[in-house]
């Protein structure tokens, strides 16, 4: 049986085959970069499109940053997760280099580091072309030091995930009206549920909001919608928040946002059917 004449394919098609294979399996990508120099140049950018860092791999990533032109990371790193184990100084370096990030999970406690200037991080986050942001609540507020603060992403952010490290019962989120096209909002409230008035205030502040996820006790297995407004969805707190972020970053079918959207569609349809059923005759 004759072997497939791969080398006779057009270069563009060869590149597409390798890139697709690399994106489907990160382990394969790490092997494919060893095939040949041209394959390395095709595949390497896909490895860094989604970067998720913790205590074990941050040092390696920083070493890679120092070995490649800064423009490589500014252009190719699009989705970045920095977990709580990443130091504030390392996070400042990484965010300042990865200037093209559109999906950022930033769980670094830079406010709790004595002597660290928050501006070293907030100025870099402010300049990112973000569409999605996951961040702790007080750190989110620190991005808005005064009412006139503007960010590059004010008019591009569609998904905001706020994590509450302290117990908040009725969160007040003044910056929400600034986010003109925010469609998805999640609140991780440490088991304290917001009041109906708080939910109504949030919905009023976000004119474009389609989904509001309230994370509940992790022991709760049921995913439900608020009876007063089907856009508000209650979901169990995920066991693996990093894995959850990676799923939505890869656009996996089964992630928090897609499940919440399906619940909203289902409950909206149920309400419409009920309204039609009980509507009086004219």
Coordinates of C-alpha atoms in Angstrom, one line a residue, residues 140-262:
X140 CA -12.6 44.2 40.5
X141 CA -13.6 47.3 42.4
X142 CA -9.9 48.3 42.6
X143 CA -9.9 48.6 38.8
X144 CA -12.3 51.6 39.2
X145 CA -10.4 53.9 41.6
X146 CA -12.7 56.8 40.7
X147 CA -16.1 57.3 38.9
X148 CA -14.3 58.5 35.7
X149 CA -12.1 55.5 35.3
X150 CA -12.2 54.1 31.8
X151 CA -10.9 50.8 30.4
X152 CA -10.3 49.5 26.9
X153 CA -12.8 46.7 27.7
X154 CA -15.7 48.9 29.0
X155 CA -17.5 48.5 25.7
X156 CA -16.3 45.0 24.8
X157 CA -16.8 42.9 28.0
X158 CA -19.7 40.5 27.6
X159 CA -18.9 38.0 30.4
X160 CA -18.0 39.0 34.0
X161 CA -17.5 36.4 36.8
X162 CA -17.1 37.9 40.3
X163 CA -15.7 35.8 43.1
X164 CA -16.4 36.8 46.7
X165 CA -13.6 35.8 49.1
X166 CA -15.5 37.5 52.0
X167 CA -19.1 37.0 52.9
X168 CA -21.3 39.5 51.1
X169 CA -25.1 39.3 51.5
X170 CA -26.2 42.2 49.3
X171 CA -23.4 43.1 46.9
X172 CA -23.4 46.7 45.5
X173 CA -21.5 46.8 42.2
X174 CA -21.3 50.4 41.1
X175 CA -19.2 49.8 37.9
X176 CA -21.8 47.5 36.3
X177 CA -23.6 50.3 34.3
X178 CA -20.2 51.2 32.7
X179 CA -20.1 47.8 31.0
X180 CA -22.4 48.7 28.1
X181 CA -22.7 45.3 26.4
X182 CA -22.4 43.0 29.4
X183 CA -24.7 39.9 28.7
X184 CA -23.4 37.3 31.2
X185 CA -22.7 37.9 34.9
X186 CA -21.8 35.4 37.6
X187 CA -21.7 35.9 41.3
X188 CA -19.9 33.4 43.6
X189 CA -21.2 34.6 46.9
X190 CA -19.7 32.2 49.5
X191 CA -23.1 30.6 50.2
X192 CA -24.8 34.0 51.0
X193 CA -27.7 34.5 48.6
X194 CA -28.6 38.1 47.5
X195 CA -32.0 39.5 48.3
X196 CA -34.7 40.0 45.7
X197 CA -34.0 43.8 45.8
X198 CA -30.3 43.2 45.1
X199 CA -31.1 41.0 42.1
X200 CA -33.5 43.6 40.8
X201 CA -30.9 46.3 41.2
X202 CA -28.3 44.3 39.3
X203 CA -30.7 43.5 36.5
X204 CA -31.7 47.2 36.2
X205 CA -28.0 48.2 36.1
X206 CA -27.2 45.8 33.3
X207 CA -29.4 46.8 30.4
X208 CA -28.0 44.1 28.1
X209 CA -27.9 41.2 30.6
X210 CA -29.2 37.9 29.4
X211 CA -27.8 35.6 32.1
X212 CA -27.1 36.1 35.8
X213 CA -25.6 33.0 37.5
X214 CA -25.7 32.8 41.3
X215 CA -23.5 30.0 42.5
X216 CA -25.0 28.1 45.4
X217 CA -23.9 25.6 48.0
X218 CA -21.7 22.9 46.3
X219 CA -23.9 20.2 47.9
X220 CA -26.9 21.5 45.9
X221 CA -27.3 19.4 42.8
X222 CA -30.2 21.2 41.2
X223 CA -29.8 24.0 38.7
X224 CA -32.8 26.3 38.8
X225 CA -34.0 29.6 37.5
X226 CA -35.4 32.4 39.7
X227 CA -39.2 32.4 39.5
X228 CA -39.4 36.2 39.3
X229 CA -37.0 36.5 36.3
X230 CA -35.8 33.4 34.3
X231 CA -32.6 35.2 33.5
X232 CA -31.4 34.6 37.0
X233 CA -30.0 31.0 37.4
X234 CA -28.9 29.3 40.6
X235 CA -26.2 26.7 40.1
X236 CA -24.0 24.5 42.4
X237 CA -20.6 25.9 43.1
X238 CA -18.1 23.9 40.9
X239 CA -15.6 21.6 42.6
X240 CA -12.9 22.6 40.1
X241 CA -12.9 26.2 39.2
X242 CA -9.8 26.1 37.0
X243 CA -11.2 23.2 35.0
X244 CA -14.5 25.0 34.7
X245 CA -12.7 28.1 33.3
X246 CA -10.7 25.9 30.9
X247 CA -13.9 24.3 29.6
X248 CA -15.4 27.7 28.7
X249 CA -12.1 28.9 27.3
X250 CA -12.0 25.9 24.9
X251 CA -15.7 26.6 24.1
X252 CA -16.7 23.1 25.2
X253 CA -20.4 22.4 24.8
X254 CA -20.8 21.6 28.5
X255 CA -19.6 24.6 30.5
X256 CA -21.3 26.9 33.1
X257 CA -22.3 29.6 30.6
X258 CA -23.9 27.1 28.0
X259 CA -25.8 25.3 30.8
X260 CA -27.0 28.6 32.2
X261 CA -28.1 29.8 28.8
X262 CA -30.1 26.5 28.3

